[in-house]
PDB file of C-alpha atoms and ligand atoms in Angstrom:
ATOM      1  CA  MET A   1     -10.554  20.256  54.770  1.00  0.00           C
ATOM      2  CA  ALA A   2      -8.714  23.257  53.380  1.00  0.00           C
ATOM      3  CA  GLU A   3      -8.544  23.691  49.591  1.00  0.00           C
ATOM      4  CA  ARG A   4      -5.233  24.563  47.956  1.00  0.00           C
ATOM      5  CA  ILE A   5      -4.820  26.588  44.759  1.00  0.00           C
ATOM      6  CA  THR A   6      -1.405  26.875  43.116  1.00  0.00           C
ATOM      7  CA  VAL A   7      -0.732  30.205  41.425  1.00  0.00           C
ATOM      8  CA  ILE A   8       2.023  32.022  39.582  1.00  0.00           C
ATOM      9  CA  ASP A   9       2.045  35.796  39.893  1.00  0.00           C
ATOM     10  CA  THR A  10       3.349  37.923  37.052  1.00  0.00           C
ATOM     11  CA  HIS A  11       3.155  41.593  36.240  1.00  0.00           C
ATOM     12  CA  THR A  12       3.042  43.155  32.798  1.00  0.00           C
ATOM     13  CA  GLY A  13       4.165  46.779  32.797  1.00  0.00           C
ATOM     14  CA  GLY A  14       3.172  46.945  36.471  1.00  0.00           C
ATOM     15  CA  GLU A  15      -0.282  45.340  36.087  1.00  0.00           C
ATOM     16  CA  PRO A  16      -0.538  42.030  37.972  1.00  0.00           C
ATOM     17  CA  THR A  17      -1.867  38.721  36.662  1.00  0.00           C
ATOM     18  CA  ARG A  18      -2.362  35.805  39.050  1.00  0.00           C
ATOM     19  CA  VAL A  19      -2.402  32.598  37.022  1.00  0.00           C
ATOM     20  CA  ILE A  20      -4.146  29.536  38.516  1.00  0.00           C
ATOM     21  CA  VAL A  21      -2.125  26.513  37.493  1.00  0.00           C
ATOM     22  CA  ALA A  22      -3.689  23.855  39.780  1.00  0.00           C
ATOM     23  CA  GLY A  23      -6.519  23.495  42.276  1.00  0.00           C
ATOM     24  CA  GLY A  24      -9.063  25.630  40.423  1.00  0.00           C
ATOM     25  CA  PRO A  25     -12.693  24.657  39.855  1.00  0.00           C
ATOM     26  CA  GLU A  26     -13.680  21.926  37.380  1.00  0.00           C
ATOM     27  CA  LEU A  27     -15.379  23.814  34.534  1.00  0.00           C
ATOM     28  CA  GLY A  28     -16.116  20.987  32.086  1.00  0.00           C
ATOM     29  CA  SER A  29     -15.007  20.590  28.505  1.00  0.00           C
ATOM     30  CA  GLY A  30     -17.028  23.220  26.619  1.00  0.00           C
ATOM     31  CA  THR A  31     -15.745  26.266  24.799  1.00  0.00           C
ATOM     32  CA  MET A  32     -14.035  28.896  26.945  1.00  0.00           C
ATOM     33  CA  ALA A  33     -17.237  30.986  26.713  1.00  0.00           C
ATOM     34  CA  GLN A  34     -19.250  28.017  28.034  1.00  0.00           C
ATOM     35  CA  ARG A  35     -16.697  27.349  30.771  1.00  0.00           C
ATOM     36  CA  LEU A  36     -16.792  31.059  31.727  1.00  0.00           C
ATOM     37  CA  ALA A  37     -20.564  30.707  32.241  1.00  0.00           C
ATOM     38  CA  VAL A  38     -19.997  27.665  34.502  1.00  0.00           C
ATOM     39  CA  PHE A  39     -17.296  29.565  36.437  1.00  0.00           C
ATOM     40  CA  HIS A  40     -19.649  32.503  36.926  1.00  0.00           C
ATOM     41  CA  GLU A  41     -22.769  30.526  37.815  1.00  0.00           C
ATOM     42  CA  ARG A  42     -21.307  27.784  40.016  1.00  0.00           C
ATOM     43  CA  PHE A  43     -17.816  28.716  41.145  1.00  0.00           C
ATOM     44  CA  ASP A  44     -17.674  32.491  41.401  1.00  0.00           C
ATOM     45  CA  ARG A  45     -16.352  32.184  44.963  1.00  0.00           C
ATOM     46  CA  TYR A  46     -13.041  30.938  43.502  1.00  0.00           C
ATOM     47  CA  ARG A  47     -12.719  34.159  41.499  1.00  0.00           C
ATOM     48  CA  SER A  48     -13.177  36.170  44.666  1.00  0.00           C
ATOM     49  CA  ALA A  49     -10.832  33.963  46.731  1.00  0.00           C
ATOM     50  CA  VAL A  50      -8.008  34.393  44.220  1.00  0.00           C
ATOM     51  CA  VAL A  51      -8.149  38.107  43.354  1.00  0.00           C
ATOM     52  CA  ASN A  52      -9.970  39.866  46.176  1.00  0.00           C
ATOM     53  CA  GLU A  53      -8.548  40.826  49.562  1.00  0.00           C
ATOM     54  CA  PRO A  54      -7.124  39.416  51.785  1.00  0.00           C
ATOM     55  CA  ARG A  55      -5.039  37.489  49.166  1.00  0.00           C
ATOM     56  CA  GLY A  56      -5.346  39.975  46.326  1.00  0.00           C
ATOM     57  CA  SER A  57      -6.499  43.547  45.747  1.00  0.00           C
ATOM     58  CA  ASP A  58      -8.801  45.501  43.432  1.00  0.00           C
ATOM     59  CA  VAL A  59      -6.064  45.769  40.810  1.00  0.00           C
ATOM     60  CA  MET A  60      -5.352  42.025  40.595  1.00  0.00           C
ATOM     61  CA  VAL A  61      -6.425  40.247  37.397  1.00  0.00           C
ATOM     62  CA  GLY A  62      -6.789  36.468  37.571  1.00  0.00           C
ATOM     63  CA  ALA A  63      -6.333  33.892  34.827  1.00  0.00           C
ATOM     64  CA  ILE A  64      -7.228  30.231  35.036  1.00  0.00           C
ATOM     65  CA  LEU A  65      -5.304  27.838  32.776  1.00  0.00           C
ATOM     66  CA  LEU A  66      -7.562  25.167  31.284  1.00  0.00           C
ATOM     67  CA  PRO A  67      -7.159  22.242  28.904  1.00  0.00           C
ATOM     68  CA  PRO A  68      -7.869  23.638  25.405  1.00  0.00           C
ATOM     69  CA  GLN A  69     -10.609  22.142  23.230  1.00  0.00           C
ATOM     70  CA  ASN A  70      -8.121  21.905  20.383  1.00  0.00           C
ATOM     71  CA  ALA A  71      -5.140  19.865  21.590  1.00  0.00           C
ATOM     72  CA  GLU A  72      -2.845  21.849  19.269  1.00  0.00           C
ATOM     73  CA  ARG A  73      -3.393  25.016  21.316  1.00  0.00           C
ATOM     74  CA  ALA A  74      -1.064  25.828  24.221  1.00  0.00           C
ATOM     75  CA  ALA A  75      -3.928  26.321  26.710  1.00  0.00           C
ATOM     76  CA  GLY A  76      -7.389  27.655  27.295  1.00  0.00           C
ATOM     77  CA  VAL A  77      -7.657  30.672  29.570  1.00  0.00           C
ATOM     78  CA  ILE A  78     -10.385  32.675  31.294  1.00  0.00           C
ATOM     79  CA  PHE A  79      -9.527  36.083  32.763  1.00  0.00           C
ATOM     80  CA  PHE A  80     -11.307  37.599  35.754  1.00  0.00           C
ATOM     81  CA  ASN A  81     -11.048  40.531  38.141  1.00  0.00           C
ATOM     82  CA  ASN A  82     -12.403  41.948  41.397  1.00  0.00           C
ATOM     83  CA  VAL A  83     -15.955  42.252  40.059  1.00  0.00           C
ATOM     84  CA  GLY A  84     -16.354  39.649  37.308  1.00  0.00           C
ATOM     85  CA  TYR A  85     -14.925  38.237  34.083  1.00  0.00           C
ATOM     86  CA  LEU A  86     -13.098  39.690  31.059  1.00  0.00           C
ATOM     87  CA  GLY A  87     -13.557  38.625  27.432  1.00  0.00           C
ATOM     88  CA  MET A  88      -9.838  38.963  26.771  1.00  0.00           C
ATOM     89  CA  CYS A  89      -6.994  40.595  28.614  1.00  0.00           C
ATOM     90  CA  GLY A  90      -3.900  41.753  26.756  1.00  0.00           C
ATOM     91  CA  HIS A  91      -1.558  42.328  29.666  1.00  0.00           C
ATOM     92  CA  GLY A  92      -2.909  39.077  31.121  1.00  0.00           C
ATOM     93  CA  ALA A  93      -2.157  37.087  27.939  1.00  0.00           C
ATOM     94  CA  ILE A  94       1.418  38.427  28.011  1.00  0.00           C
ATOM     95  CA  GLY A  95       1.654  37.373  31.690  1.00  0.00           C
ATOM     96  CA  VAL A  96       0.188  33.938  30.901  1.00  0.00           C
ATOM     97  CA  ALA A  97       2.787  33.427  28.140  1.00  0.00           C
ATOM     98  CA  VAL A  98       5.639  34.201  30.545  1.00  0.00           C
ATOM     99  CA  ALA A  99       4.072  31.937  33.206  1.00  0.00           C
ATOM    100  CA  LEU A 100       3.719  29.069  30.680  1.00  0.00           C
ATOM    101  CA  ASP A 101       7.381  29.486  29.780  1.00  0.00           C
ATOM    102  CA  HIS A 102       8.313  29.547  33.478  1.00  0.00           C
ATOM    103  CA  LEU A 103       6.428  26.236  33.887  1.00  0.00           C
ATOM    104  CA  GLY A 104       8.295  24.770  30.912  1.00  0.00           C
ATOM    105  CA  LYS A 105       5.027  24.334  28.999  1.00  0.00           C
ATOM    106  CA  ILE A 106       6.016  26.508  26.027  1.00  0.00           C
ATOM    107  CA  GLY A 107       9.285  27.646  24.503  1.00  0.00           C
ATOM    108  CA  SER A 108      10.125  30.590  22.294  1.00  0.00           C
ATOM    109  CA  GLY A 109       8.003  30.923  19.172  1.00  0.00           C
ATOM    110  CA  VAL A 110       4.344  31.172  18.299  1.00  0.00           C
ATOM    111  CA  HIS A 111       1.553  29.510  20.305  1.00  0.00           C
ATOM    112  CA  ARG A 112      -2.202  29.908  20.471  1.00  0.00           C
ATOM    113  CA  LEU A 113      -4.553  30.385  23.409  1.00  0.00           C
ATOM    114  CA  GLU A 114      -8.310  29.778  23.455  1.00  0.00           C
ATOM    115  CA  THR A 115     -10.237  32.570  25.217  1.00  0.00           C
ATOM    116  CA  PRO A 116     -13.970  33.203  25.698  1.00  0.00           C
ATOM    117  CA  VAL A 117     -13.944  35.729  22.821  1.00  0.00           C
ATOM    118  CA  GLY A 118     -11.800  33.753  20.380  1.00  0.00           C
ATOM    119  CA  GLU A 119      -8.291  32.504  19.828  1.00  0.00           C
ATOM    120  CA  VAL A 120      -5.273  34.739  20.297  1.00  0.00           C
ATOM    121  CA  THR A 121      -1.669  34.167  19.293  1.00  0.00           C
ATOM    122  CA  ILE A 122       1.153  34.561  21.786  1.00  0.00           C
ATOM    123  CA  GLU A 123       4.682  34.835  20.490  1.00  0.00           C
ATOM    124  CA  LEU A 124       7.400  34.409  23.092  1.00  0.00           C
ATOM    125  CA  GLU A 125      10.195  36.537  21.658  1.00  0.00           C
ATOM    126  CA  GLY A 126      12.479  36.312  24.700  1.00  0.00           C
ATOM    127  CA  LYS A 127      12.150  35.206  28.311  1.00  0.00           C
ATOM    128  CA  ASN A 128      10.115  38.295  29.198  1.00  0.00           C
ATOM    129  CA  THR A 129       9.045  39.770  25.865  1.00  0.00           C
ATOM    130  CA  VAL A 130       5.821  38.626  24.286  1.00  0.00           C
ATOM    131  CA  ALA A 131       3.834  39.792  21.269  1.00  0.00           C
ATOM    132  CA  ILE A 132       0.177  38.841  21.121  1.00  0.00           C
ATOM    133  CA  GLU A 133      -2.069  38.924  18.096  1.00  0.00           C
ATOM    134  CA  ASN A 134      -5.361  39.837  19.694  1.00  0.00           C
ATOM    135  CA  VAL A 135      -8.908  39.163  18.531  1.00  0.00           C
ATOM    136  CA  VAL A 136     -10.196  41.215  15.594  1.00  0.00           C
ATOM    137  CA  SER A 137     -10.832  44.760  16.804  1.00  0.00           C
ATOM    138  CA  TYR A 138     -13.059  47.520  15.439  1.00  0.00           C
ATOM    139  CA  ARG A 139     -14.795  50.808  16.125  1.00  0.00           C
ATOM    140  CA  ILE A 140     -18.581  50.950  16.033  1.00  0.00           C
ATOM    141  CA  ALA A 141     -19.140  54.672  16.702  1.00  0.00           C
ATOM    142  CA  LYS A 142     -17.102  57.876  16.539  1.00  0.00           C
ATOM    143  CA  ASP A 143     -17.516  61.061  18.579  1.00  0.00           C
ATOM    144  CA  VAL A 144     -20.440  59.892  20.675  1.00  0.00           C
ATOM    145  CA  ALA A 145     -21.505  62.799  22.901  1.00  0.00           C
ATOM    146  CA  VAL A 146     -22.170  62.225  26.576  1.00  0.00           C
ATOM    147  CA  ASP A 147     -23.080  64.973  29.036  1.00  0.00           C
ATOM    148  CA  VAL A 148     -21.845  63.882  32.466  1.00  0.00           C
ATOM    149  CA  PRO A 149     -23.821  65.425  35.348  1.00  0.00           C
ATOM    150  CA  GLY A 150     -21.661  67.718  37.470  1.00  0.00           C
ATOM    151  CA  LEU A 151     -18.752  67.544  35.020  1.00  0.00           C
ATOM    152  CA  ARG A 152     -19.089  68.496  31.334  1.00  0.00           C
ATOM    153  CA  ALA A 153     -19.855  67.091  27.903  1.00  0.00           C
ATOM    154  CA  TYR A 154     -17.381  64.618  26.431  1.00  0.00           C
ATOM    155  CA  LYS A 155     -17.065  62.959  23.051  1.00  0.00           C
ATOM    156  CA  GLY A 156     -15.714  59.453  22.725  1.00  0.00           C
ATOM    157  CA  ASP A 157     -15.372  56.549  20.317  1.00  0.00           C
ATOM    158  CA  ILE A 158     -16.873  53.143  21.099  1.00  0.00           C
ATOM    159  CA  ALA A 159     -14.570  50.285  20.100  1.00  0.00           C
ATOM    160  CA  TRP A 160     -14.028  46.577  20.707  1.00  0.00           C
ATOM    161  CA  GLY A 161     -10.553  45.260  21.471  1.00  0.00           C
ATOM    162  CA  GLY A 162     -11.597  42.090  23.305  1.00  0.00           C
ATOM    163  CA  ASN A 163     -13.570  44.210  25.803  1.00  0.00           C
ATOM    164  CA  TRP A 164     -15.741  47.278  25.149  1.00  0.00           C
ATOM    165  CA  PHE A 165     -14.077  50.682  25.453  1.00  0.00           C
ATOM    166  CA  PHE A 166     -15.108  54.341  25.390  1.00  0.00           C
ATOM    167  CA  LEU A 167     -12.078  56.313  24.181  1.00  0.00           C
ATOM    168  CA  VAL A 168     -11.957  60.010  25.076  1.00  0.00           C
ATOM    169  CA  HIS A 169      -9.382  62.484  23.765  1.00  0.00           C
ATOM    170  CA  ASP A 170     -10.693  65.938  24.574  1.00  0.00           C
ATOM    171  CA  HIS A 171     -11.255  65.649  28.345  1.00  0.00           C
ATOM    172  CA  GLY A 172      -9.263  68.583  29.733  1.00  0.00           C
ATOM    173  CA  GLU A 173      -7.571  66.419  32.391  1.00  0.00           C
ATOM    174  CA  THR A 174      -3.874  66.059  33.149  1.00  0.00           C
ATOM    175  CA  LEU A 175      -2.692  62.511  32.505  1.00  0.00           C
ATOM    176  CA  ALA A 176      -0.190  62.197  35.337  1.00  0.00           C
ATOM    177  CA  ALA A 177       0.435  59.667  38.076  1.00  0.00           C
ATOM    178  CA  ASP A 178      -0.219  62.307  40.737  1.00  0.00           C
ATOM    179  CA  ASN A 179      -3.695  62.926  39.285  1.00  0.00           C
ATOM    180  CA  ILE A 180      -4.989  59.360  39.406  1.00  0.00           C
ATOM    181  CA  GLU A 181      -7.757  60.019  41.942  1.00  0.00           C
ATOM    182  CA  ARG A 182      -9.276  62.691  39.714  1.00  0.00           C
ATOM    183  CA  LEU A 183      -8.844  60.578  36.551  1.00  0.00           C
ATOM    184  CA  THR A 184     -10.557  57.680  38.313  1.00  0.00           C
ATOM    185  CA  ASP A 185     -13.474  59.865  39.390  1.00  0.00           C
ATOM    186  CA  VAL A 186     -13.957  61.416  35.927  1.00  0.00           C
ATOM    187  CA  SER A 187     -13.697  58.063  34.144  1.00  0.00           C
ATOM    188  CA  TRP A 188     -16.057  56.362  36.561  1.00  0.00           C
ATOM    189  CA  ARG A 189     -18.665  59.106  36.119  1.00  0.00           C
ATOM    190  CA  ILE A 190     -18.364  58.861  32.331  1.00  0.00           C
ATOM    191  CA  ARG A 191     -18.905  55.121  32.588  1.00  0.00           C
ATOM    192  CA  GLN A 192     -21.934  55.528  34.874  1.00  0.00           C
ATOM    193  CA  THR A 193     -23.454  58.090  32.507  1.00  0.00           C
ATOM    194  CA  LEU A 194     -22.959  55.842  29.472  1.00  0.00           C
ATOM    195  CA  GLU A 195     -24.783  53.087  31.326  1.00  0.00           C
ATOM    196  CA  ALA A 196     -27.557  55.394  32.543  1.00  0.00           C
ATOM    197  CA  ARG A 197     -28.099  56.734  28.991  1.00  0.00           C
ATOM    198  CA  GLY A 198     -28.165  53.229  27.472  1.00  0.00           C
ATOM    199  CA  ILE A 199     -24.998  53.867  25.393  1.00  0.00           C
ATOM    200  CA  THR A 200     -23.543  50.409  24.846  1.00  0.00           C
ATOM    201  CA  GLY A 201     -21.309  48.228  22.730  1.00  0.00           C
ATOM    202  CA  GLU A 202     -22.745  45.869  20.140  1.00  0.00           C
ATOM    203  CA  GLY A 203     -25.868  43.952  21.151  1.00  0.00           C
ATOM    204  CA  GLY A 204     -26.375  46.116  24.239  1.00  0.00           C
ATOM    205  CA  ALA A 205     -23.032  45.060  25.762  1.00  0.00           C
ATOM    206  CA  LEU A 206     -21.929  47.100  28.754  1.00  0.00           C
ATOM    207  CA  ILE A 207     -19.047  49.491  28.069  1.00  0.00           C
ATOM    208  CA  ASP A 208     -16.988  48.715  31.149  1.00  0.00           C
ATOM    209  CA  HIS A 209     -13.585  50.194  30.249  1.00  0.00           C
ATOM    210  CA  ILE A 210     -12.962  53.938  29.881  1.00  0.00           C
ATOM    211  CA  GLU A 211      -9.785  55.301  28.263  1.00  0.00           C
ATOM    212  CA  LEU A 212      -8.565  58.881  28.478  1.00  0.00           C
ATOM    213  CA  PHE A 213      -5.806  59.813  26.026  1.00  0.00           C
ATOM    214  CA  GLY A 214      -3.145  62.484  25.968  1.00  0.00           C
ATOM    215  CA  PRO A 215       0.379  63.184  24.776  1.00  0.00           C
ATOM    216  CA  SER A 216       3.266  61.053  26.016  1.00  0.00           C
ATOM    217  CA  GLY A 217       5.902  62.701  28.153  1.00  0.00           C
ATOM    218  CA  GLN A 218       8.561  60.180  27.148  1.00  0.00           C
ATOM    219  CA  GLY A 219       8.434  60.075  23.388  1.00  0.00           C
ATOM    220  CA  ALA A 220       5.771  57.380  22.931  1.00  0.00           C
ATOM    221  CA  SER A 221       2.996  57.918  20.383  1.00  0.00           C
ATOM    222  CA  GLY A 222       0.466  58.599  23.133  1.00  0.00           C
ATOM    223  CA  LYS A 223      -0.349  58.115  26.787  1.00  0.00           C
ATOM    224  CA  SER A 224      -3.503  56.688  28.317  1.00  0.00           C
ATOM    225  CA  PHE A 225      -5.343  56.259  31.565  1.00  0.00           C
ATOM    226  CA  VAL A 226      -7.553  53.160  31.538  1.00  0.00           C
ATOM    227  CA  LEU A 227     -10.256  52.536  34.121  1.00  0.00           C
ATOM    228  CA  CYS A 228     -11.159  48.857  34.494  1.00  0.00           C
ATOM    229  CA  PRO A 229     -14.614  47.432  35.352  1.00  0.00           C
ATOM    230  CA  GLY A 230     -14.013  47.244  39.125  1.00  0.00           C
ATOM    231  CA  ARG A 231     -12.838  50.908  39.371  1.00  0.00           C
ATOM    232  CA  ALA A 232      -9.129  50.010  39.497  1.00  0.00           C
ATOM    233  CA  TYR A 233      -6.911  51.687  36.913  1.00  0.00           C
ATOM    234  CA  ASP A 234      -4.701  49.636  34.634  1.00  0.00           C
ATOM    235  CA  ARG A 235      -1.030  50.005  35.498  1.00  0.00           C
ATOM    236  CA  SER A 236      -0.129  48.700  32.046  1.00  0.00           C
ATOM    237  CA  PRO A 237      -1.133  50.452  28.798  1.00  0.00           C
ATOM    238  CA  CYS A 238      -3.956  47.834  28.578  1.00  0.00           C
ATOM    239  CA  GLY A 239      -3.654  45.325  25.747  1.00  0.00           C
ATOM    240  CA  THR A 240      -7.311  45.272  24.799  1.00  0.00           C
ATOM    241  CA  GLY A 241      -7.471  49.060  25.235  1.00  0.00           C
ATOM    242  CA  THR A 242      -4.467  49.548  22.972  1.00  0.00           C
ATOM    243  CA  SER A 243      -6.165  47.219  20.456  1.00  0.00           C
ATOM    244  CA  ALA A 244      -9.307  49.395  20.568  1.00  0.00           C
ATOM    245  CA  LYS A 245      -7.129  52.490  20.098  1.00  0.00           C
ATOM    246  CA  LEU A 246      -5.340  50.923  17.102  1.00  0.00           C
ATOM    247  CA  ALA A 247      -8.734  50.113  15.566  1.00  0.00           C
ATOM    248  CA  CYS A 248      -9.788  53.772  15.915  1.00  0.00           C
ATOM    249  CA  LEU A 249      -6.511  55.071  14.476  1.00  0.00           C
ATOM    250  CA  ALA A 250      -6.796  52.706  11.507  1.00  0.00           C
ATOM    251  CA  ALA A 251     -10.441  53.683  10.962  1.00  0.00           C
ATOM    252  CA  ASP A 252      -9.358  57.349  10.858  1.00  0.00           C
ATOM    253  CA  GLY A 253      -6.600  56.543   8.349  1.00  0.00           C
ATOM    254  CA  ALA A 254      -4.043  57.609  10.978  1.00  0.00           C
ATOM    255  CA  LEU A 255      -2.173  54.288  11.212  1.00  0.00           C
ATOM    256  CA  ARG A 256      -0.796  52.314   8.288  1.00  0.00           C
ATOM    257  CA  GLU A 257      -0.407  48.538   8.273  1.00  0.00           C
ATOM    258  CA  GLY A 258       2.798  47.641  10.140  1.00  0.00           C
ATOM    259  CA  GLU A 259       3.391  51.170  11.460  1.00  0.00           C
ATOM    260  CA  ILE A 260       4.342  51.079  15.167  1.00  0.00           C
ATOM    261  CA  TRP A 261       2.167  52.871  17.742  1.00  0.00           C
ATOM    262  CA  ARG A 262       3.799  53.120  21.191  1.00  0.00           C
ATOM    263  CA  GLN A 263       1.205  53.399  23.940  1.00  0.00           C
ATOM    264  CA  GLU A 264       2.399  54.650  27.332  1.00  0.00           C
ATOM    265  CA  SER A 265       0.495  53.829  30.530  1.00  0.00           C
ATOM    266  CA  ILE A 266      -0.253  56.246  33.332  1.00  0.00           C
ATOM    267  CA  ILE A 267       2.764  54.846  35.271  1.00  0.00           C
ATOM    268  CA  GLY A 268       5.093  55.012  32.244  1.00  0.00           C
ATOM    269  CA  SER A 269       5.145  51.406  31.003  1.00  0.00           C
ATOM    270  CA  VAL A 270       4.858  51.010  27.223  1.00  0.00           C
ATOM    271  CA  PHE A 271       3.264  48.561  24.764  1.00  0.00           C
ATOM    272  CA  GLU A 272       4.107  48.579  21.051  1.00  0.00           C
ATOM    273  CA  GLY A 273       1.177  48.023  18.736  1.00  0.00           C
ATOM    274  CA  THR A 274       0.775  47.382  15.029  1.00  0.00           C
ATOM    275  CA  VAL A 275      -2.161  46.296  12.888  1.00  0.00           C
ATOM    276  CA  ARG A 276      -2.959  44.108   9.942  1.00  0.00           C
ATOM    277  CA  LEU A 277      -5.794  45.741   8.047  1.00  0.00           C
ATOM    278  CA  LEU A 278      -8.816  43.503   7.481  1.00  0.00           C
ATOM    279  CA  ASN A 279     -12.045  43.885   5.523  1.00  0.00           C
ATOM    280  CA  GLY A 280     -14.760  46.229   6.737  1.00  0.00           C
ATOM    281  CA  GLY A 281     -12.413  48.593   8.566  1.00  0.00           C
ATOM    282  CA  ARG A 282     -11.459  45.913  11.098  1.00  0.00           C
ATOM    283  CA  VAL A 283      -7.929  45.228  12.283  1.00  0.00           C
ATOM    284  CA  ALA A 284      -5.893  42.357  13.686  1.00  0.00           C
ATOM    285  CA  PRO A 285      -3.871  44.088  16.419  1.00  0.00           C
ATOM    286  CA  ARG A 286      -0.454  42.933  17.520  1.00  0.00           C
ATOM    287  CA  ILE A 287       0.686  44.121  20.955  1.00  0.00           C
ATOM    288  CA  ARG A 288       4.204  43.675  22.317  1.00  0.00           C
ATOM    289  CA  GLY A 289       5.045  44.022  26.011  1.00  0.00           C
ATOM    290  CA  THR A 290       7.128  42.578  28.797  1.00  0.00           C
ATOM    291  CA  ALA A 291       6.115  40.571  31.843  1.00  0.00           C
ATOM    292  CA  TYR A 292       7.994  39.142  34.797  1.00  0.00           C
ATOM    293  CA  VAL A 293       7.244  36.289  37.171  1.00  0.00           C
ATOM    294  CA  CYS A 294       7.092  37.797  40.665  1.00  0.00           C
ATOM    295  CA  GLY A 295       5.696  34.987  42.781  1.00  0.00           C
ATOM    296  CA  GLU A 296       4.819  31.318  43.034  1.00  0.00           C
ATOM    297  CA  SER A 297       2.557  30.271  45.851  1.00  0.00           C
ATOM    298  CA  THR A 298      -0.196  28.083  47.206  1.00  0.00           C
ATOM    299  CA  LEU A 299      -3.378  29.812  48.325  1.00  0.00           C
ATOM    300  CA  ILE A 300      -5.058  28.063  51.248  1.00  0.00           C
ATOM    301  CA  ILE A 301      -8.825  28.208  51.571  1.00  0.00           C
ATOM    302  CA  ASP A 302      -9.579  27.174  55.134  1.00  0.00           C
ATOM    303  CA  PRO A 303     -13.315  26.579  55.729  1.00  0.00           C
ATOM    304  CA  ALA A 304     -12.893  27.937  59.283  1.00  0.00           C
ATOM    305  CA  ASP A 305     -11.706  31.308  57.890  1.00  0.00           C
ATOM    306  CA  PRO A 306     -14.611  33.798  57.707  1.00  0.00           C
ATOM    307  CA  PHE A 307     -12.883  35.487  54.728  1.00  0.00           C
ATOM    308  CA  ALA A 308     -11.779  32.239  53.070  1.00  0.00           C
ATOM    309  CA  TRP A 309     -13.542  33.192  49.812  1.00  0.00           C
ATOM    310  CA  GLY A 310     -12.333  36.781  49.777  1.00  0.00           C
ATOM    311  CA  ILE A 311     -13.900  40.042  50.860  1.00  0.00           C
ATOM    312  CA  ARG A 312     -16.729  40.705  48.424  1.00  0.00           C
ATOM    313  CA  SER A 313     -18.138  44.211  48.313  1.00  0.00           C
TER     314      SER A 313
HETATM  315  O1  LIG B 401      -4.502  44.458  29.213  1.00  0.00           O
HETATM  316  O2  LIG B 401      -6.371  44.058  28.164  1.00  0.00           O
HETATM  317  C1  LIG B 401      -5.749  44.362  29.166  1.00  0.00           C
HETATM  318  C2  LIG B 401      -6.501  44.619  30.412  1.00  0.00           C
HETATM  319  C3  LIG B 401      -7.851  44.641  30.574  1.00  0.00           C
HETATM  320  C4  LIG B 401      -8.088  44.931  31.916  1.00  0.00           C
HETATM  321  C5  LIG B 401      -6.872  45.068  32.534  1.00  0.00           C
HETATM  322  N1  LIG B 401      -5.909  44.874  31.601  1.00  0.00           N
END
């Protein structure tokens, strides 16, 4: 018999989030980190069915809504993409907030979500405007040199914003929408070299997001190109990437508490970020963006369909 999965599609600054609201796998009652492990080990085909072709694409990020451990929280959520799972996802959390409002499950005001890397706050400020307070973010290394074969030497900062990022400023590339193929190639080769050289996040964690920075053409504080783990670029300014950037700015003394940093994406969408300064050079980042519901549908997984569980490369 065919399986049916109900989803709501949203996009946040152009970056899609497909939210599973019913019909997803049964992941138990553990923490979101424990449920992520169950998802990965026993039900990974659902991840592929929801975000990969023929129903999705490399750029699609998925989110599964789950009963929270703490009944006072709005929901638990696990984010995933074309190649695996994300600790947190900023644009995705903004999309989830708008989807929860669309479902009538939350109203305006402050709510909390449980994620595999900790709780985050979502504040629904209007029908489409959401501010999230992300997990505590921090930089662990500044100006790490990496010599990329066939390209050149780069220096980047390693920072956590809910995922691990390598943030590069002096790259010599043009941050423009008509240069995305080149930006993808450069970022991917930087990522591969980091991995080959054993340059990691804390505890040997893979650095799977690369951010190239440059000046904004539309009056924002800066512009970025963000390459995600599955080689798709983020259409939004990337919530966890902006959090990592805010942590670096604060560590350099270049951002005061409450000062607004406007981060422009490679397609021109903008997030506003601020920080609360914490002990040990860490920050609590707050990211504001807008998301829209753009679809409501039922995915059908027909066992007779040879690509029922998605095209997995
Ligand atoms: O907004 O944090 C984010 C994100 C991560 C990957 C894609 N978007």
